[in-house]
Coordinates of N, CA and C in Angstrom, one line a residue:
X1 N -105.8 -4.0 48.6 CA -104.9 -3.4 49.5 C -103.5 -3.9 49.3
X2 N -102.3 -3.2 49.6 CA -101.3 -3.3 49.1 C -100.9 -4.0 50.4
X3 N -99.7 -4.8 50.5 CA -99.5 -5.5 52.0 C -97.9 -5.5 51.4
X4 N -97.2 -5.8 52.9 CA -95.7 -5.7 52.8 C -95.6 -7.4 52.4
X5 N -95.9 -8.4 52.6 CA -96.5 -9.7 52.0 C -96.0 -9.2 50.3
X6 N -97.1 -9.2 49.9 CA -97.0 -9.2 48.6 C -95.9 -8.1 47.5
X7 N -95.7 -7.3 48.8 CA -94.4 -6.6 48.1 C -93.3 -7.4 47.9
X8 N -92.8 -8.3 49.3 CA -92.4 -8.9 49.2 C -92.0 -9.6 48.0
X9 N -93.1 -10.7 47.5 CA -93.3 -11.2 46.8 C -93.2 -10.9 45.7
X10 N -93.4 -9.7 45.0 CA -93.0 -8.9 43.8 C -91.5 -9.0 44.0
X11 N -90.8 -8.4 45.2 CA -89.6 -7.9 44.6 C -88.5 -9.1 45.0
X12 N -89.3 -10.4 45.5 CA -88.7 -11.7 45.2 C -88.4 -12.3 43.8
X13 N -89.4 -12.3 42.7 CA -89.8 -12.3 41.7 C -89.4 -12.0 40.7
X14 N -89.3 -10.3 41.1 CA -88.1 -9.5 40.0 C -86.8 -9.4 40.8
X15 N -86.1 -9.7 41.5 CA -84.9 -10.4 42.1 C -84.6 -11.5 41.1
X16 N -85.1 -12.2 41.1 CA -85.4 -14.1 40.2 C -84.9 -13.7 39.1
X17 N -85.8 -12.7 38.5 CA -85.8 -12.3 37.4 C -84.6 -11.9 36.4
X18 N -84.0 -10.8 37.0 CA -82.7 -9.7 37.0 C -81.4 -10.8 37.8
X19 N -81.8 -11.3 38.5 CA -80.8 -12.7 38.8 C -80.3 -13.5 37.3
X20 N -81.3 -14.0 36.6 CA -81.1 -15.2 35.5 C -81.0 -14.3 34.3
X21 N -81.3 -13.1 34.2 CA -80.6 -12.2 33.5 C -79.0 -11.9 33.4
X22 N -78.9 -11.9 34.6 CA -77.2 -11.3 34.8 C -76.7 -12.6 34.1
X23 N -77.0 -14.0 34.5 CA -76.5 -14.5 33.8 C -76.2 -15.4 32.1
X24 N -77.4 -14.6 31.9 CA -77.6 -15.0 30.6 C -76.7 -14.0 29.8
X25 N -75.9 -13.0 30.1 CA -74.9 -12.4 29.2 C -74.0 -13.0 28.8
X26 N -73.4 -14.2 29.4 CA -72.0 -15.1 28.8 C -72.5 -16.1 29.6
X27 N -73.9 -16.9 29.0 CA -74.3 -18.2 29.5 C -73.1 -19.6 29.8
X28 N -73.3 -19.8 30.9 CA -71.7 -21.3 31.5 C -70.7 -20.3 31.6
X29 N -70.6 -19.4 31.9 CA -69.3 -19.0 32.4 C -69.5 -18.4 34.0
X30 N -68.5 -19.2 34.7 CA -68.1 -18.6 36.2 C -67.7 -17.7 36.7
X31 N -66.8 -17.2 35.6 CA -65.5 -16.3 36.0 C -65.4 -15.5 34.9
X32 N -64.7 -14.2 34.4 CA -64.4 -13.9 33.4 C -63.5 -12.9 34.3
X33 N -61.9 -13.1 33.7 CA -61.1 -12.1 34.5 C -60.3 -11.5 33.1
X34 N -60.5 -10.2 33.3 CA -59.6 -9.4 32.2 C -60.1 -9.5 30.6
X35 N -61.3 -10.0 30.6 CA -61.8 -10.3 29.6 C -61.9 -11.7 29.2
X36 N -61.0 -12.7 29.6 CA -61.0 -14.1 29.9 C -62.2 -14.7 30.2
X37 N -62.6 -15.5 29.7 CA -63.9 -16.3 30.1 C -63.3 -17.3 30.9
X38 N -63.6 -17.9 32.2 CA -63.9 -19.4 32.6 C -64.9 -20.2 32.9
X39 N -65.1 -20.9 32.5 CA -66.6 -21.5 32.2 C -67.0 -22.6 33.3
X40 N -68.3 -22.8 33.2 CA -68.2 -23.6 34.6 C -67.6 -25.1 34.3
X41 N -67.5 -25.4 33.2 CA -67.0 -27.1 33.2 C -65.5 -26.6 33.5
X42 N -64.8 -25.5 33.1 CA -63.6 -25.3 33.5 C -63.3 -25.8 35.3
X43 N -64.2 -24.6 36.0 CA -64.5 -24.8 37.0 C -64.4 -26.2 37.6
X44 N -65.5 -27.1 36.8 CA -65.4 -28.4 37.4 C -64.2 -29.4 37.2
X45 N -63.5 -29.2 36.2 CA -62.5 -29.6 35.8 C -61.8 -29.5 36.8
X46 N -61.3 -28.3 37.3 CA -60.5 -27.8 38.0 C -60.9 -28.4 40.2
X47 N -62.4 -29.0 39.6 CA -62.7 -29.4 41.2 C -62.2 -30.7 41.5
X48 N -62.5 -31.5 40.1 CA -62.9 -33.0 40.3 C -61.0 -33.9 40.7
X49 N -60.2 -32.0 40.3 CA -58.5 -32.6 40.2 C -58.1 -32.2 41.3
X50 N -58.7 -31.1 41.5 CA -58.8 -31.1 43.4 C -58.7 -32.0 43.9
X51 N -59.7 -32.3 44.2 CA -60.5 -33.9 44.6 C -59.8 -34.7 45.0
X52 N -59.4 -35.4 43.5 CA -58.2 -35.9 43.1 C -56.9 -36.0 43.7
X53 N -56.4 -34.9 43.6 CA -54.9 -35.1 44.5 C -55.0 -34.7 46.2
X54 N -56.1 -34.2 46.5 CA -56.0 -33.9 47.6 C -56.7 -34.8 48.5
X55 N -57.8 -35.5 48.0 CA -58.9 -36.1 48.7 C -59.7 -35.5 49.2
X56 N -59.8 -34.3 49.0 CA -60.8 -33.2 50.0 C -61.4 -32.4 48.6
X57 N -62.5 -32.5 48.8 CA -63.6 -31.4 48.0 C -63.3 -29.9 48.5
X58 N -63.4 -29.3 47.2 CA -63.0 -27.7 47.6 C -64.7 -27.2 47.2
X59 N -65.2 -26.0 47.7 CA -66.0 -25.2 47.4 C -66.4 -24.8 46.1
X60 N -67.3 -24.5 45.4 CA -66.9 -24.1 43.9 C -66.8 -23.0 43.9
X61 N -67.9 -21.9 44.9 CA -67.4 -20.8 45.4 C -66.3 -20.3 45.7
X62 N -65.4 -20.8 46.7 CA -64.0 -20.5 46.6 C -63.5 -20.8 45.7
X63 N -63.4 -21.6 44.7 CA -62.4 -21.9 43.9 C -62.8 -20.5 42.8
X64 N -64.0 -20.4 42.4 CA -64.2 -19.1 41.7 C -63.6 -18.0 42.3
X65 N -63.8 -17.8 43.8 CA -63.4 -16.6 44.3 C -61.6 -16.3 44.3
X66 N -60.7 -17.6 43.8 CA -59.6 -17.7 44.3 C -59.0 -17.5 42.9
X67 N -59.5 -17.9 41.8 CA -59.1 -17.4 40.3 C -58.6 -16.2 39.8
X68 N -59.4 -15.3 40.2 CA -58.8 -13.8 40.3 C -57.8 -13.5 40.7
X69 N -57.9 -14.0 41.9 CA -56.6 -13.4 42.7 C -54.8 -14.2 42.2
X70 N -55.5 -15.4 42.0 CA -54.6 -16.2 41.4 C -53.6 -15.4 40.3
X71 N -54.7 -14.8 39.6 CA -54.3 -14.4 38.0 C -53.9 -13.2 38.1
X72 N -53.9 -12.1 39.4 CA -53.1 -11.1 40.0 C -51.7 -11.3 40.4
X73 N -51.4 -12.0 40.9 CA -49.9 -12.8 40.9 C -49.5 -13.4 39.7
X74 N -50.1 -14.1 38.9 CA -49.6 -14.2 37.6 C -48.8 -12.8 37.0
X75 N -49.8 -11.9 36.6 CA -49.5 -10.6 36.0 C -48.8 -10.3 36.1
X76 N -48.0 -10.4 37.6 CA -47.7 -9.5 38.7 C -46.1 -10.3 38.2
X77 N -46.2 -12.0 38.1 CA -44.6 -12.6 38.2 C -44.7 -12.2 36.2
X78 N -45.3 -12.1 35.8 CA -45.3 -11.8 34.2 C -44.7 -10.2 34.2
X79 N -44.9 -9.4 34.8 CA -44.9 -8.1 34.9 C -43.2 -7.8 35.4
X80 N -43.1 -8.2 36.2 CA -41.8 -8.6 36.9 C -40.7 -9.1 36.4
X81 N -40.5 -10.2 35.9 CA -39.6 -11.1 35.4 C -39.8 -12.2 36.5
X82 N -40.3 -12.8 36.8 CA -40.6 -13.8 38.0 C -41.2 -14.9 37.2
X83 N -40.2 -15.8 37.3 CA -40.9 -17.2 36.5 C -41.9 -17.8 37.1
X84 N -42.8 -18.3 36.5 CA -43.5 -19.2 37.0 C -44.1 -20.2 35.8
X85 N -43.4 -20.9 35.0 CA -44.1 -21.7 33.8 C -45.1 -22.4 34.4
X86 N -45.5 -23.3 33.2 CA -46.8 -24.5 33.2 C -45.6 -25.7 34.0
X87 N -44.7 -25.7 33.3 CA -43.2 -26.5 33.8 C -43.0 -26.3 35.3
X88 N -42.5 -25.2 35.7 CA -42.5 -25.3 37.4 C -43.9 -25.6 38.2
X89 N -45.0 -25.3 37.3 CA -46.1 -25.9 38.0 C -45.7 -27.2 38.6
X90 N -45.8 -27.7 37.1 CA -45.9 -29.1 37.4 C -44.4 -30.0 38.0
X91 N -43.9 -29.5 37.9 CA -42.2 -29.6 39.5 C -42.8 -29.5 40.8
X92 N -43.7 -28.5 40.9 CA -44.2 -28.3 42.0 C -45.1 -29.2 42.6
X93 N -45.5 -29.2 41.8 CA -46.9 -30.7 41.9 C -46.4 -31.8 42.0
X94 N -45.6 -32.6 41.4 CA -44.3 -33.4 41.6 C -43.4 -33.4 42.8
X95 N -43.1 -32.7 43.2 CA -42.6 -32.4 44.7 C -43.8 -32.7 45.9
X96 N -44.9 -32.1 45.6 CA -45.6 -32.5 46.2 C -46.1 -34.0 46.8
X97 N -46.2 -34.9 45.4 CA -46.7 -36.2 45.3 C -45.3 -36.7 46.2
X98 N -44.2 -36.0 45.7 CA -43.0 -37.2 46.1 C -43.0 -36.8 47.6
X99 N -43.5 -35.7 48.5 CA -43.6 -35.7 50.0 C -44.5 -35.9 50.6
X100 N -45.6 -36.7 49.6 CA -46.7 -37.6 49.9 C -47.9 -36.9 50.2
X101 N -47.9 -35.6 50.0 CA -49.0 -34.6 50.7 C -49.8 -34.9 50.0
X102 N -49.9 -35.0 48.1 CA -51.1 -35.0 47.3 C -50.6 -36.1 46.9
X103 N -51.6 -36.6 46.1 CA -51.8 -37.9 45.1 C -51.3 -37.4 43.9
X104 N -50.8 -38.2 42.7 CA -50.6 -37.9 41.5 C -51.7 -37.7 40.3
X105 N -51.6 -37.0 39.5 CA -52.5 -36.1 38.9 C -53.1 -37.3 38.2
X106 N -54.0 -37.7 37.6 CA -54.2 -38.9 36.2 C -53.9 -38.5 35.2
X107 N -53.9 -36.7 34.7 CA -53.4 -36.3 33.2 C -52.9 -34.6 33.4
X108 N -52.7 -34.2 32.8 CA -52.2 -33.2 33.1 C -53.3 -32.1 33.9
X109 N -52.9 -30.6 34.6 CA -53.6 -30.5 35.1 C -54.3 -29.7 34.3
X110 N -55.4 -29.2 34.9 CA -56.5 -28.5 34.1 C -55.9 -26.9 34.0
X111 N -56.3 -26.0 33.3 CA -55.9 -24.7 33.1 C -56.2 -23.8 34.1
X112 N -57.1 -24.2 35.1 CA -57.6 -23.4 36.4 C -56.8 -23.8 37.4
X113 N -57.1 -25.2 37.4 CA -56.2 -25.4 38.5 C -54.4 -25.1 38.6
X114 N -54.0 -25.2 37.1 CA -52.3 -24.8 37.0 C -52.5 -23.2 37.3
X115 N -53.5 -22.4 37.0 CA -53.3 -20.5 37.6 C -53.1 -20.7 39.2
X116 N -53.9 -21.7 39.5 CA -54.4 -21.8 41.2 C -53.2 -21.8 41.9
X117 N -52.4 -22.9 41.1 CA -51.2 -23.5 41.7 C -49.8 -22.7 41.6
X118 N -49.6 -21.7 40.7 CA -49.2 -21.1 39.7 C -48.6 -20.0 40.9
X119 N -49.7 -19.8 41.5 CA -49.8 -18.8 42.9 C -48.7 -19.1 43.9
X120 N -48.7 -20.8 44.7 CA -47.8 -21.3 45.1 C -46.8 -21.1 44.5
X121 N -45.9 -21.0 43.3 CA -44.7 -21.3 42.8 C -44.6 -19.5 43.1
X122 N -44.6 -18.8 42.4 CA -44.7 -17.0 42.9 C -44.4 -17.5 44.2
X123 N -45.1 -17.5 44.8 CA -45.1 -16.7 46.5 C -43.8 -17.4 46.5
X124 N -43.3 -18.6 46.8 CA -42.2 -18.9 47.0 C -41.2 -18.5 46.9
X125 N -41.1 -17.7 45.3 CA -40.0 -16.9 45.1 C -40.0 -15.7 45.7
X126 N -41.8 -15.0 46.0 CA -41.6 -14.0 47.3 C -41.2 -13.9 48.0
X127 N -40.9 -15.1 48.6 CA -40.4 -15.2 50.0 C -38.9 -15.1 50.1
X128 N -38.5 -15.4 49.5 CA -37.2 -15.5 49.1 C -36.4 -13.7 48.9
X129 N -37.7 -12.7 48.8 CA -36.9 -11.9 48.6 C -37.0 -10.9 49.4
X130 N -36.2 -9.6 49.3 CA -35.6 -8.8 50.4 C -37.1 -7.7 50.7
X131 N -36.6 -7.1 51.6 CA -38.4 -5.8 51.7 C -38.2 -5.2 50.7
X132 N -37.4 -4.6 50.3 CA -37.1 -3.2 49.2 C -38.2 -4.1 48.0
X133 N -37.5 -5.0 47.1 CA -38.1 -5.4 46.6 C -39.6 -5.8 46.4
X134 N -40.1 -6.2 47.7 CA -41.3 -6.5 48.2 C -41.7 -5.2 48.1
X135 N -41.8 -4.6 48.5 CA -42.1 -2.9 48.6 C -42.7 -2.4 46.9
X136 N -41.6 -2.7 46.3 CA -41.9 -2.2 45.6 C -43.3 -3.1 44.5
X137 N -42.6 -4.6 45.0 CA -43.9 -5.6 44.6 C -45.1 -5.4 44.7
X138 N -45.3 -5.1 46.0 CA -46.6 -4.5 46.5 C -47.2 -3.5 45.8
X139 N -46.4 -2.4 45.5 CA -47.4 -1.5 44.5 C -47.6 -1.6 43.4
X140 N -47.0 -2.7 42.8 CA -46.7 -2.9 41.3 C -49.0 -3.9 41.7
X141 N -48.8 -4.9 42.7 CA -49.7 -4.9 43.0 C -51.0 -4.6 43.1
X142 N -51.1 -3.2 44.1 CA -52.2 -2.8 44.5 C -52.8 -2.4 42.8
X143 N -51.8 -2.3 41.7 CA -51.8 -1.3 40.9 C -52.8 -2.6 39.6
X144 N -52.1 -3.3 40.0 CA -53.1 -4.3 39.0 C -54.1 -5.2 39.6
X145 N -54.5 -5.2 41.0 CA -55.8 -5.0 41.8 C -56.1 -4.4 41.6
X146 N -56.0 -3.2 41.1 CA -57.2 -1.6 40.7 C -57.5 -1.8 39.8
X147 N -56.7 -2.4 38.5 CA -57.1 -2.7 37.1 C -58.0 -3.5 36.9
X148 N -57.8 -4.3 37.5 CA -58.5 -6.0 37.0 C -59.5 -6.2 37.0
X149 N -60.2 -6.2 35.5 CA -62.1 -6.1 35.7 C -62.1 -7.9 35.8
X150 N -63.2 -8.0 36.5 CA -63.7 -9.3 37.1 C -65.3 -9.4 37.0
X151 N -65.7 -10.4 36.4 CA -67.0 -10.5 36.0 C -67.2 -12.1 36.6
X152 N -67.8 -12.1 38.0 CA -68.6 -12.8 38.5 C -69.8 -13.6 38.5
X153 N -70.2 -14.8 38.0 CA -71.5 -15.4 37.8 C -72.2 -15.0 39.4
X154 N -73.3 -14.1 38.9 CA -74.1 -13.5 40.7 C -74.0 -15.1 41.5
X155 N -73.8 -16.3 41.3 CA -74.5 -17.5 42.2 C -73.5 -17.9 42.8
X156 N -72.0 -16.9 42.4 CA -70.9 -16.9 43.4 C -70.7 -15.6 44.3
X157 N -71.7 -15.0 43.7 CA -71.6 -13.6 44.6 C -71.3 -12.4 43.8
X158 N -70.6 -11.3 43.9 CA -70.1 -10.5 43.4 C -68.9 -9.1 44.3
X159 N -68.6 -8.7 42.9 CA -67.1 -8.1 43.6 C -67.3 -6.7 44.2
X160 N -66.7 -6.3 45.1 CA -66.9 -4.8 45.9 C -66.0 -3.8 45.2
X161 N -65.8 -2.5 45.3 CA -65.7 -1.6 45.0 C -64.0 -2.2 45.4
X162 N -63.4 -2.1 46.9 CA -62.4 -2.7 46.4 C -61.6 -4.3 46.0
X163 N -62.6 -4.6 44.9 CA -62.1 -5.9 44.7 C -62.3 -7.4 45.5
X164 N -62.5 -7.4 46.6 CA -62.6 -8.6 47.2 C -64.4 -9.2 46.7
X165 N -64.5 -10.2 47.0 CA -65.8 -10.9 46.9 C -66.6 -11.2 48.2
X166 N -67.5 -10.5 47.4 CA -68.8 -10.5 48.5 C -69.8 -11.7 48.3
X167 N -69.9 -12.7 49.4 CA -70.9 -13.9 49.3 C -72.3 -13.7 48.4
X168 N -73.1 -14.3 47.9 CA -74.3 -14.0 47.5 C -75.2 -13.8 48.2
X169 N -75.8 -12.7 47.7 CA -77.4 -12.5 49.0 C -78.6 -13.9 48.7
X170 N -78.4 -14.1 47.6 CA -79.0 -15.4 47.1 C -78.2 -15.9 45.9
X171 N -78.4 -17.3 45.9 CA -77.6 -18.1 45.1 C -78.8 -18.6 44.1
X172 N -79.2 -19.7 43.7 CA -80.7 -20.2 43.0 C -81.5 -19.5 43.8
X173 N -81.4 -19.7 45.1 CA -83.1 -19.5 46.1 C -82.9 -18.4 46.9
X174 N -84.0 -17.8 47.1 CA -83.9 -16.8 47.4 C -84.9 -17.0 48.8
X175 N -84.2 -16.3 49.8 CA -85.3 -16.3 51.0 C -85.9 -15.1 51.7
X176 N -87.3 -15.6 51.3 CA -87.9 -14.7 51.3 C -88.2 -13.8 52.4
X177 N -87.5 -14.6 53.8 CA -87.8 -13.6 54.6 C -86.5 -12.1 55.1
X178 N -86.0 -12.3 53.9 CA -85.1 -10.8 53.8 C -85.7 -9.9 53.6
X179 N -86.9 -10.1 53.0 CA -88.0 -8.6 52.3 C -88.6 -8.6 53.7
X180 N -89.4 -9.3 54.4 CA -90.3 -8.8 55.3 C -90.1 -7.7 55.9
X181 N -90.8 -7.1 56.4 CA -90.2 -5.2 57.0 C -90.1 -6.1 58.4
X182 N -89.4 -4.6 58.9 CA -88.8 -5.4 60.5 C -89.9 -4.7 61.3
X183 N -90.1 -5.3 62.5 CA -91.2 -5.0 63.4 C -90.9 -3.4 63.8
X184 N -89.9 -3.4 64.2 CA -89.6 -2.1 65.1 C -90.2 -0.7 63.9
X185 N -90.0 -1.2 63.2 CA -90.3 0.4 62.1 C -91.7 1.2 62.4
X186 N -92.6 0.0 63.0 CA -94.4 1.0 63.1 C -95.3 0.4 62.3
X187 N -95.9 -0.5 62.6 CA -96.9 -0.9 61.8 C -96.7 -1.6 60.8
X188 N -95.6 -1.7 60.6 CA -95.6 -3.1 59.1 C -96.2 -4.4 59.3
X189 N -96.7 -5.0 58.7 CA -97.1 -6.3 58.8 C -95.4 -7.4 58.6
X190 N -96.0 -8.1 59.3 CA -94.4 -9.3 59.3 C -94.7 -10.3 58.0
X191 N -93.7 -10.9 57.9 CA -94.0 -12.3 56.9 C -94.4 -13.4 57.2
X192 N -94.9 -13.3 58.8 CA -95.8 -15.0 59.7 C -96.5 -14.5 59.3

């Protein structure tokens, strides 16, 4: 006899399955934006400097989720004429340490974390400028948010139709009591 139990259980199984498939297509990679790989030691690179100057642990999830977006303001100051070097990064970072907010880096910073930070230097010059301009920022924007293919490791989630990131339904583990049928439907058996 067939039971919603062992349906369950099947389509936990082949979930598992089709899970460690997705990411065996570009095995160690977290991120992949525009074709770009970031890999997960990237990733951790980019935590441990976190860490580091700030004293506070960041998420690896957000920091994956924040990469993208990061690298849409890049485009965006690249596209533009809006500076933002590896050089003002690191002015910026330096300004920082000398107002005491972060600690000093130990070596230079990692290549995730300078996109991250890269973000701050941009906006600042946004701010700086008039609506008209912004105006037209913004669609220059929306326009390379529409573009931008983004290839997500599923254990950070994945991306929606428009672009933002959607948490994972499961990450390694999967809980099983998502499958159980709901009582109200008529007769399903539950997963107690």
């Amino acid at each position: 006899m067939f039971s919603v139990k062992k349906a369950a259980m099947v389509a936990v199984a082949s979930i598992s399955i089709l899970g460690l498939g997705a990411c065996s297509a570009h095995p160690g990679t977290a991120v992949s934006v525009n074709g770009v790989n970031y890999s997960e030691a990237d990733v951790s690179d980019a935590l441990s400097q976190y860490a580091e100057l700030t004293g506070q642990p960041m998420d690896r999830a957000t920091l994956v989720a924040m990469l993208p977006d990061a690298l849409k303001f890049t485009q965006l100051a690249n596209e533009n004429q809006i500076s933002a070097t590896d050089e003002q990064v690191n002015e910026f970072v330096a300004s920082l340490v000398d107002q005491g907010r972060i600690h000093a880096p130990s070596g230079d910073l990692s290549p995730v974390l300078t996109e991250i930070l890269r973000y701050s230097v941009i906006k600042a010059q946004l701010d700086q400028m008039g609506q008209d301009a912004l105006a037209t920022l913004a669609e220059d924007y929306q326009e390379i948010a529409a573009t931008q293919q983004v290839d997500i490791n599923p254990r950070y989630g994945t991306i929606t139709e428009d672009g933002s990131l959607k948490a994972p339904i499961f990450g390694d583990v999967v809980d099983a009591s998502v499958f159980t049928a709901d009582q109200t439907s008529g007769g399903a058996e539950s997963g107690e």
